[in-house]
PDB file of C-alpha atoms in Angstrom:
ATOM      1  CA  MET X   1      19.556  -3.055  -5.826  1.00  0.00           C
ATOM      2  CA  PRO X   2      16.655  -1.405  -3.850  1.00  0.00           C
ATOM      3  CA  GLU X   3      13.129  -2.017  -5.055  1.00  0.00           C
ATOM      4  CA  THR X   4      11.533   0.802  -6.928  1.00  0.00           C
ATOM      5  CA  GLU X   5       8.467   2.271  -5.308  1.00  0.00           C
ATOM      6  CA  LEU X   6       5.455   1.978  -7.583  1.00  0.00           C
ATOM      7  CA  ARG X   7       3.167   5.025  -7.790  1.00  0.00           C
ATOM      8  CA  VAL X   8      -0.344   3.634  -7.789  1.00  0.00           C
ATOM      9  CA  GLU X   9      -1.830   6.837  -9.231  1.00  0.00           C
ATOM     10  CA  ILE X  10       0.362   6.496 -12.342  1.00  0.00           C
ATOM     11  CA  ILE X  11      -0.502   2.845 -12.806  1.00  0.00           C
ATOM     12  CA  ALA X  12      -4.212   3.681 -12.460  1.00  0.00           C
ATOM     13  CA  LEU X  13      -3.908   6.482 -14.947  1.00  0.00           C
ATOM     14  CA  LEU X  14      -2.182   4.221 -17.439  1.00  0.00           C
ATOM     15  CA  LEU X  15      -4.791   1.467 -16.936  1.00  0.00           C
ATOM     16  CA  ASP X  16      -7.470   3.987 -17.856  1.00  0.00           C
ATOM     17  CA  ALA X  17      -5.651   5.275 -20.958  1.00  0.00           C
ATOM     18  CA  ASP X  18      -6.460   4.915 -24.589  1.00  0.00           C
ATOM     19  CA  PHE X  19      -3.016   5.392 -26.031  1.00  0.00           C
ATOM     20  CA  LYS X  20      -4.136   6.786 -29.389  1.00  0.00           C
ATOM     21  CA  LEU X  21      -3.015  10.390 -29.623  1.00  0.00           C
ATOM     22  CA  ARG X  22      -5.905  12.800 -30.065  1.00  0.00           C
ATOM     23  CA  PRO X  23      -5.234  15.349 -32.768  1.00  0.00           C
ATOM     24  CA  ASP X  24      -7.471  17.962 -31.128  1.00  0.00           C
ATOM     25  CA  THR X  25      -5.607  17.978 -27.775  1.00  0.00           C
ATOM     26  CA  ASN X  26      -2.373  16.255 -28.686  1.00  0.00           C
ATOM     27  CA  THR X  27      -2.921  13.966 -25.663  1.00  0.00           C
ATOM     28  CA  TRP X  28      -4.146  10.477 -24.936  1.00  0.00           C
ATOM     29  CA  SER X  29      -7.691   9.817 -23.724  1.00  0.00           C
ATOM     30  CA  HIS X  30      -9.306   8.107 -20.741  1.00  0.00           C
ATOM     31  CA  SER X  31     -11.182   4.884 -21.560  1.00  0.00           C
ATOM     32  CA  ASP X  32     -14.433   6.841 -21.478  1.00  0.00           C
ATOM     33  CA  GLY X  33     -13.205   9.199 -24.211  1.00  0.00           C
ATOM     34  CA  ARG X  34     -12.293  12.264 -22.104  1.00  0.00           C
ATOM     35  CA  PRO X  35      -8.972  13.704 -23.179  1.00  0.00           C
ATOM     36  CA  PHE X  36      -6.120  13.637 -20.685  1.00  0.00           C
ATOM     37  CA  THR X  37      -5.353  17.013 -19.221  1.00  0.00           C
ATOM     38  CA  ARG X  38      -1.876  18.280 -19.884  1.00  0.00           C
ATOM     39  CA  ALA X  39      -1.035  17.459 -16.264  1.00  0.00           C
ATOM     40  CA  GLU X  40      -2.296  13.876 -16.681  1.00  0.00           C
ATOM     41  CA  GLN X  41      -0.296  13.484 -19.916  1.00  0.00           C
ATOM     42  CA  ALA X  42       2.836  14.806 -18.153  1.00  0.00           C
ATOM     43  CA  THR X  43       2.248  12.430 -15.250  1.00  0.00           C
ATOM     44  CA  ALA X  44       1.815   9.451 -17.639  1.00  0.00           C
ATOM     45  CA  PHE X  45       5.139  10.342 -19.304  1.00  0.00           C
ATOM     46  CA  GLN X  46       6.825  10.074 -15.872  1.00  0.00           C
ATOM     47  CA  ALA X  47       6.064   6.407 -15.550  1.00  0.00           C
ATOM     48  CA  THR X  48       9.043   4.239 -14.734  1.00  0.00           C
ATOM     49  CA  ARG X  49       9.823   0.944 -16.395  1.00  0.00           C
ATOM     50  CA  ALA X  50       8.588  -0.891 -13.208  1.00  0.00           C
ATOM     51  CA  GLU X  51       5.320   1.052 -13.356  1.00  0.00           C
ATOM     52  CA  LEU X  52       4.804   0.230 -17.023  1.00  0.00           C
ATOM     53  CA  GLU X  53       5.482  -3.373 -16.311  1.00  0.00           C
ATOM     54  CA  GLY X  54       3.068  -3.276 -13.379  1.00  0.00           C
ATOM     55  CA  MET X  55       0.417  -1.780 -15.590  1.00  0.00           C
ATOM     56  CA  ALA X  56       1.048  -4.455 -18.254  1.00  0.00           C
ATOM     57  CA  ALA X  57       0.766  -7.229 -15.689  1.00  0.00           C
ATOM     58  CA  LEU X  58      -2.450  -5.858 -14.218  1.00  0.00           C
ATOM     59  CA  SER X  59      -3.909  -5.329 -17.710  1.00  0.00           C
ATOM     60  CA  ALA X  60      -3.127  -8.980 -18.556  1.00  0.00           C
ATOM     61  CA  ARG X  61      -4.725 -10.164 -15.324  1.00  0.00           C
ATOM     62  CA  ASN X  62      -7.782  -8.058 -16.055  1.00  0.00           C
ATOM     63  CA  ALA X  63      -8.078  -9.536 -19.533  1.00  0.00           C
ATOM     64  CA  ALA X  64      -7.740 -13.067 -18.178  1.00  0.00           C
ATOM     65  CA  ALA X  65     -10.407 -12.361 -15.530  1.00  0.00           C
ATOM     66  CA  VAL X  66     -12.787 -11.114 -18.256  1.00  0.00           C
ATOM     67  CA  LEU X  67     -12.227 -14.280 -20.307  1.00  0.00           C
ATOM     68  CA  GLU X  68     -12.800 -16.427 -17.250  1.00  0.00           C
ATOM     69  CA  GLN X  69     -16.024 -14.572 -16.460  1.00  0.00           C
ATOM     70  CA  ASP X  70     -17.163 -15.033 -20.055  1.00  0.00           C
ATOM     71  CA  ASP X  71     -16.432 -18.779 -19.828  1.00  0.00           C
ATOM     72  CA  ALA X  72     -18.361 -18.997 -16.565  1.00  0.00           C
ATOM     73  CA  VAL X  73     -21.405 -17.240 -18.117  1.00  0.00           C
ATOM     74  CA  GLU X  74     -21.260 -19.496 -21.102  1.00  0.00           C
ATOM     75  CA  ALA X  75     -21.021 -22.627 -18.892  1.00  0.00           C
ATOM     76  CA  LEU X  76     -23.953 -21.437 -16.793  1.00  0.00           C
ATOM     77  CA  THR X  77     -26.055 -20.750 -19.920  1.00  0.00           C
ATOM     78  CA  GLU X  78     -25.317 -24.227 -21.166  1.00  0.00           C
ATOM     79  CA  LEU X  79     -26.250 -25.719 -17.750  1.00  0.00           C
ATOM     80  CA  VAL X  80     -29.554 -23.836 -17.739  1.00  0.00           C
ATOM     81  CA  ARG X  81     -30.428 -24.858 -21.277  1.00  0.00           C
ATOM     82  CA  ALA X  82     -29.637 -28.534 -20.540  1.00  0.00           C
ATOM     83  CA  GLU X  83     -32.330 -28.740 -17.901  1.00  0.00           C
TER      84      GLU X  83
END
């Protein structure tokens, strides 16, 4: 079976999405609160299973990176306080 081509623009849009439906626009929002345009909402609904899985994997990696960064800051803080 041939590999499915992932559309980076769809994955990026999904990574920036707040998936709570806005009652005022009947769309999702960007992470900064701006509502999706109708075109963005339509694009998001075109995501393939592979793109959704890619977005989920990237989201998990981003979450793990944030936790690792938090751990590093905590370790550095403890090191500074110990001196």
